CSV table of C-alpha atoms in Angstrom, one decimal:
chain,number,residue,atom,x,y,z
A,1198,SER,CA,11.6,-66.3,28.6
A,1199,GLY,CA,10.2,-68.7,31.3
A,1200,GLY,CA,12.8,-71.4,30.2
A,1201,ALA,CA,14.2,-72.1,33.6
A,1202,GLN,CA,10.7,-72.2,35.1
A,1203,GLN,CA,9.7,-74.9,32.6
A,1204,VAL,CA,12.8,-76.9,33.3
A,1205,LEU,CA,12.1,-76.8,37.0
A,1206,ARG,CA,8.5,-77.7,36.5
A,1207,ARG,CA,9.4,-80.6,34.3
A,1208,LEU,CA,12.1,-81.9,36.7
A,1209,LYS,CA,10.1,-81.2,39.8
A,1210,PRO,CA,9.3,-84.8,40.8
A,1211,LYS,CA,12.9,-85.8,40.3
A,1212,LEU,CA,14.2,-82.6,42.3
A,1213,ILE,CA,11.7,-83.2,45.1
A,1214,ASP,CA,13.0,-86.7,45.4
A,1215,THR,CA,16.6,-85.7,45.5
A,1216,LEU,CA,16.4,-82.5,47.6
A,1217,SER,CA,14.2,-84.1,50.3
A,1218,ALA,CA,17.4,-85.8,51.6
A,1219,ASP,CA,18.4,-82.4,53.1
A,1220,PRO,CA,15.9,-79.6,52.3
A,1221,ALA,CA,17.3,-77.3,55.0
A,1222,PHE,CA,20.6,-77.2,53.2
A,1223,VAL,CA,18.9,-76.0,50.0
A,1224,LEU,CA,16.6,-73.6,51.9
A,1225,GLN,CA,19.7,-71.8,53.5
A,1226,HIS,CA,21.3,-71.4,50.1
A,1227,ALA,CA,18.1,-70.2,48.5
A,1228,ASP,CA,17.6,-67.8,51.4
A,1229,SER,CA,21.2,-66.4,51.0
A,1230,LEU,CA,20.3,-65.6,47.3
A,1231,SER,CA,17.1,-63.9,48.5
A,1232,LEU,CA,15.0,-66.3,46.4
A,1233,LEU,CA,12.3,-66.4,49.1
A,1234,ALA,CA,10.3,-63.8,50.9
A,1235,ARG,CA,10.8,-63.8,54.7
A,1236,HIS,CA,7.3,-65.4,55.3
A,1237,GLU,CA,7.9,-68.0,52.6
A,1238,TYR,CA,11.2,-69.0,54.1
A,1239,LYS,CA,9.6,-69.3,57.6
A,1240,GLN,CA,6.7,-71.3,56.2
A,1241,VAL,CA,8.9,-73.8,54.4
A,1242,LYS,CA,11.3,-74.0,57.5
A,1243,ALA,CA,8.4,-74.9,59.8
A,1244,LEU,CA,7.3,-77.9,57.7
A,1245,THR,CA,8.2,-81.3,59.2
A,1246,ASP,CA,7.9,-83.4,56.0
A,1247,PRO,CA,11.1,-83.1,54.0
A,1248,SER,CA,9.4,-83.8,50.6
A,1249,LYS,CA,6.8,-81.1,51.3
A,1250,GLN,CA,9.7,-78.7,52.2
A,1251,ALA,CA,11.4,-79.4,48.9
A,1252,GLN,CA,8.1,-79.1,47.0
A,1253,ASP,CA,7.1,-75.8,48.6
A,1254,LEU,CA,10.6,-74.3,48.0
A,1255,LEU,CA,10.5,-75.2,44.3
A,1256,ASP,CA,6.9,-73.9,44.0
A,1257,HIS,CA,7.8,-70.5,45.6
A,1258,VAL,CA,10.8,-70.1,43.4
A,1259,ILE,CA,8.9,-71.1,40.2
A,1260,ASN,CA,6.1,-68.8,40.9
A,1261,LYS,CA,8.4,-65.8,41.4
A,1262,GLY,CA,9.4,-65.9,37.7
A,1263,PRO,CA,12.2,-66.6,35.3
A,1264,THR,CA,15.0,-64.8,37.0
A,1265,ALA,CA,14.5,-66.5,40.4
A,1266,ALA,CA,14.1,-69.9,38.6
A,1267,GLU,CA,17.3,-69.4,36.6
A,1268,GLN,CA,19.2,-68.5,39.9
A,1269,LEU,CA,17.9,-71.7,41.6
A,1270,LEU,CA,18.9,-73.8,38.5
A,1271,GLN,CA,22.3,-72.3,38.7
A,1272,LEU,CA,22.5,-72.9,42.4
A,1273,LEU,CA,21.6,-76.6,41.9
A,1274,THR,CA,24.2,-77.1,39.2
A,1275,GLY,CA,26.9,-75.6,41.4
A,1276,LYS,CA,29.6,-77.7,42.9
A,1277,GLU,CA,28.4,-77.4,46.5
A,1278,MET,CA,25.0,-78.8,45.7
A,1279,GLN,CA,26.3,-81.5,43.4
A,1280,ASP,CA,28.6,-82.6,46.3
A,1281,THR,CA,25.8,-82.7,48.7
A,1282,PHE,CA,23.3,-84.3,46.4
A,1283,PRO,CA,25.2,-86.5,43.9
A,1284,ASN,CA,21.9,-87.4,42.3
A,1285,LEU,CA,21.7,-83.9,40.9
A,1286,LEU,CA,24.3,-85.0,38.3
A,1287,PHE,CA,21.3,-85.4,35.9
A,1288,LEU,CA,21.2,-81.6,35.6
A,1289,LYS,CA,24.7,-81.6,34.1
A,1290,GLU,CA,23.2,-83.2,31.0
A,1291,LEU,CA,20.8,-80.2,30.5
A,1292,PRO,CA,21.7,-77.7,27.8
A,1293,VAL,CA,23.5,-74.8,29.4
A,1294,ASN,CA,21.2,-72.4,27.8
A,1295,ASP,CA,17.9,-72.7,29.9
A,1296,GLN,CA,15.8,-71.4,27.0
A,1297,LYS,CA,17.0,-74.3,24.9
A,1298,ALA,CA,16.3,-76.7,27.8
A,1299,ALA,CA,12.7,-75.4,27.9
A,1300,GLY,CA,12.2,-76.5,24.2
A,1301,GLU,CA,10.1,-79.5,23.3
A,1302,LYS,CA,11.8,-82.9,23.8
A,1303,GLY,CA,14.2,-83.8,21.1
A,1304,THR,CA,14.7,-80.2,20.1
A,1305,GLY,CA,16.0,-79.0,23.4
A,1306,THR,CA,19.7,-79.3,22.3
A,1307,THR,CA,19.6,-78.4,18.7
A,1308,CYS,CA,19.4,-75.0,16.9
A,1309,LYS,CA,17.4,-74.4,13.8
A,1310,ASP,CA,20.5,-75.0,11.7
A,1311,GLY,CA,21.1,-78.4,13.2
A,1312,SER,CA,24.1,-77.4,15.4
A,1313,LYS,CA,24.2,-78.7,18.9
A,1314,MET,CA,24.0,-76.5,22.0
A,1315,VAL,CA,26.9,-77.1,24.4
A,1316,VAL,CA,26.1,-79.0,27.6
A,1317,GLU,CA,28.0,-78.8,30.8
A,1318,LYS,CA,29.6,-82.1,30.1
A,1319,ASP,CA,31.1,-80.7,26.9
A,1320,LEU,CA,32.4,-77.6,28.8
A,1321,MET,CA,34.0,-79.8,31.5
A,1322,HIS,CA,35.7,-81.9,28.8
A,1323,VAL,CA,37.0,-78.7,27.2
A,1324,ALA,CA,38.1,-77.2,30.5
A,1325,ARG,CA,40.4,-80.2,31.1
A,1326,ASN,CA,42.2,-79.6,27.9
A,1327,ILE,CA,42.9,-75.9,28.5
A,1328,GLY,CA,46.2,-75.1,30.2
A,1329,ARG,CA,47.9,-72.1,31.6
A,1330,SER,CA,46.8,-70.0,28.6
A,1331,TRP,CA,43.2,-69.9,29.9
A,1332,ARG,CA,43.1,-66.2,30.4
A,1333,ALA,CA,44.4,-65.5,26.9
A,1334,ILE,CA,41.7,-67.8,25.6
A,1335,GLY,CA,39.2,-66.1,27.7
A,1336,THR,CA,40.0,-62.6,26.6
A,1337,GLY,CA,41.2,-63.3,23.0
A,1338,ALA,CA,38.9,-66.1,21.8
A,1339,LEU,CA,35.8,-65.8,24.0
A,1340,ASP,CA,35.7,-61.9,24.5
A,1341,ILE,CA,35.3,-62.2,28.3
A,1342,PRO,CA,36.4,-59.0,30.1
A,1343,SER,CA,39.5,-59.4,32.2
A,1344,VAL,CA,37.6,-58.1,35.3
A,1345,LYS,CA,35.3,-61.2,35.0
A,1346,LEU,CA,38.4,-63.5,34.7
A,1347,ASP,CA,39.8,-61.8,37.8
A,1348,GLN,CA,36.6,-62.6,39.7
A,1349,ILE,CA,36.6,-66.2,38.5
A,1350,GLN,CA,40.2,-66.6,39.6
A,1351,GLU,CA,39.2,-65.3,43.1
A,1352,ASP,CA,36.2,-67.7,43.2
A,1353,TYR,CA,38.3,-70.7,42.3
A,1354,PRO,CA,41.8,-70.1,43.7
A,1355,HIS,CA,42.7,-73.8,44.0
A,1356,SER,CA,41.2,-75.7,41.1
A,1357,HIS,CA,42.4,-74.8,37.6
A,1358,VAL,CA,39.7,-77.0,35.9
A,1359,ASP,CA,36.9,-75.3,37.9
A,1360,ARG,CA,38.2,-71.9,37.0
A,1361,VAL,CA,38.2,-72.7,33.3
A,1362,PHE,CA,34.9,-74.5,33.5
A,1363,ALA,CA,33.4,-71.3,35.2
A,1364,MET,CA,34.8,-69.2,32.3
A,1365,LEU,CA,33.3,-71.4,29.7
A,1366,ARG,CA,30.0,-71.5,31.4
A,1367,TYR,CA,30.0,-67.7,31.6
A,1368,TRP,CA,30.6,-67.6,27.9
A,1369,SER,CA,27.7,-70.0,27.2
A,1370,THR,CA,25.3,-68.0,29.4
A,1371,LEU,CA,26.4,-64.8,27.6
A,1372,LYS,CA,26.1,-66.2,24.1
A,1373,ARG,CA,22.7,-68.0,24.8
A,1374,GLN,CA,21.6,-69.0,21.3
A,1375,GLU,CA,25.1,-68.8,19.9
A,1376,ALA,CA,26.5,-71.2,22.5
A,1377,THR,CA,26.7,-74.0,20.0
A,1378,ALA,CA,29.3,-76.7,19.9
A,1379,ALA,CA,30.3,-75.7,16.4
A,1380,ASN,CA,30.8,-72.1,17.5
A,1381,LEU,CA,32.9,-73.0,20.5
A,1382,HIS,CA,35.0,-75.4,18.3
A,1383,SER,CA,35.6,-72.6,15.8
A,1384,LEU,CA,36.6,-70.0,18.5
A,1385,LEU,CA,39.1,-72.5,20.1
A,1386,SER,CA,40.7,-73.6,16.9
A,1387,GLN,CA,41.9,-70.2,15.7
A,1388,GLY,CA,44.8,-67.9,16.5
A,1389,ASP,CA,47.6,-68.2,18.9
A,1390,TRP,CA,45.5,-69.9,21.5
A,1391,ALA,CA,44.2,-72.7,19.2
A,1392,LEU,CA,43.8,-76.0,21.0
A,1393,PRO,CA,45.0,-79.3,19.5
A,1394,PRO,CA,42.3,-80.7,17.2
A,1395,ASP,CA,42.1,-84.0,19.1
A,1396,SER,CA,41.1,-82.2,22.3
A,1397,ILE,CA,38.1,-80.4,20.9
A,1398,ASP,CA,36.9,-82.3,17.8
A,1399,PHE,CA,34.4,-84.2,20.0
A,1400,LEU,CA,32.4,-81.0,19.8
A,1401,LEU,CA,31.8,-81.7,16.1
A,1402,GLU,CA,30.3,-85.1,16.6
A,1403,ASN,CA,27.1,-83.8,14.9
A,1404,PRO,CA,27.4,-83.9,11.2
A,1405,PHE,CA,25.6,-80.6,10.7
A,1406,ALA,CA,28.1,-79.0,13.1
A,1407,ILE,CA,31.0,-80.5,11.0
A,1408,MET,CA,29.5,-78.9,7.9
A,1409,LEU,CA,29.0,-75.5,9.5
A,1410,ALA,CA,32.6,-75.6,10.8
A,1411,LEU,CA,33.9,-76.2,7.3
A,1412,LEU,CA,31.9,-73.4,5.8
């Protein structure tokens, strides 16, 4: 699916406006992920107009296809980019599942059965409510391999919330269409690792989600 490409196309004016504050920074990161061919990198780097740099960088990546577009989207929602460009916070409101984000306006965050896809804001909220049992939740409730949890632990050695957020984001990417708020609520309210209802009930704000959870 070209979901991520469509998201980048739709947000291009906003992204150009934001990234033109420091296009060289984005270019270096995009280059480290091999998102640009050598000649494309040199061409963008040689431009003197920051807006044109941001625009050409986005165009090159969008034209490369869905995988490159998804990688760029993930890069832009990462902590380093959000710290450098606080205006990128608007990306946090996008549904985590890029294919959903590519849907028509108004349907982008809802599944056919009316249940809401989780957005990053939801995941961050949940992450703040998960304590030291995060690994047990990861393997037991979310079916994440322990080798992946080890990698997340290495990536975020100092911030517990960032660690848990990365784990939840990995789950949502893995589950794609199944990464609904109702589904996450159901997984986190069962078994030995069940979280207190008041810390996750916000996931069921959608009435359809509440009905599904009760079924």
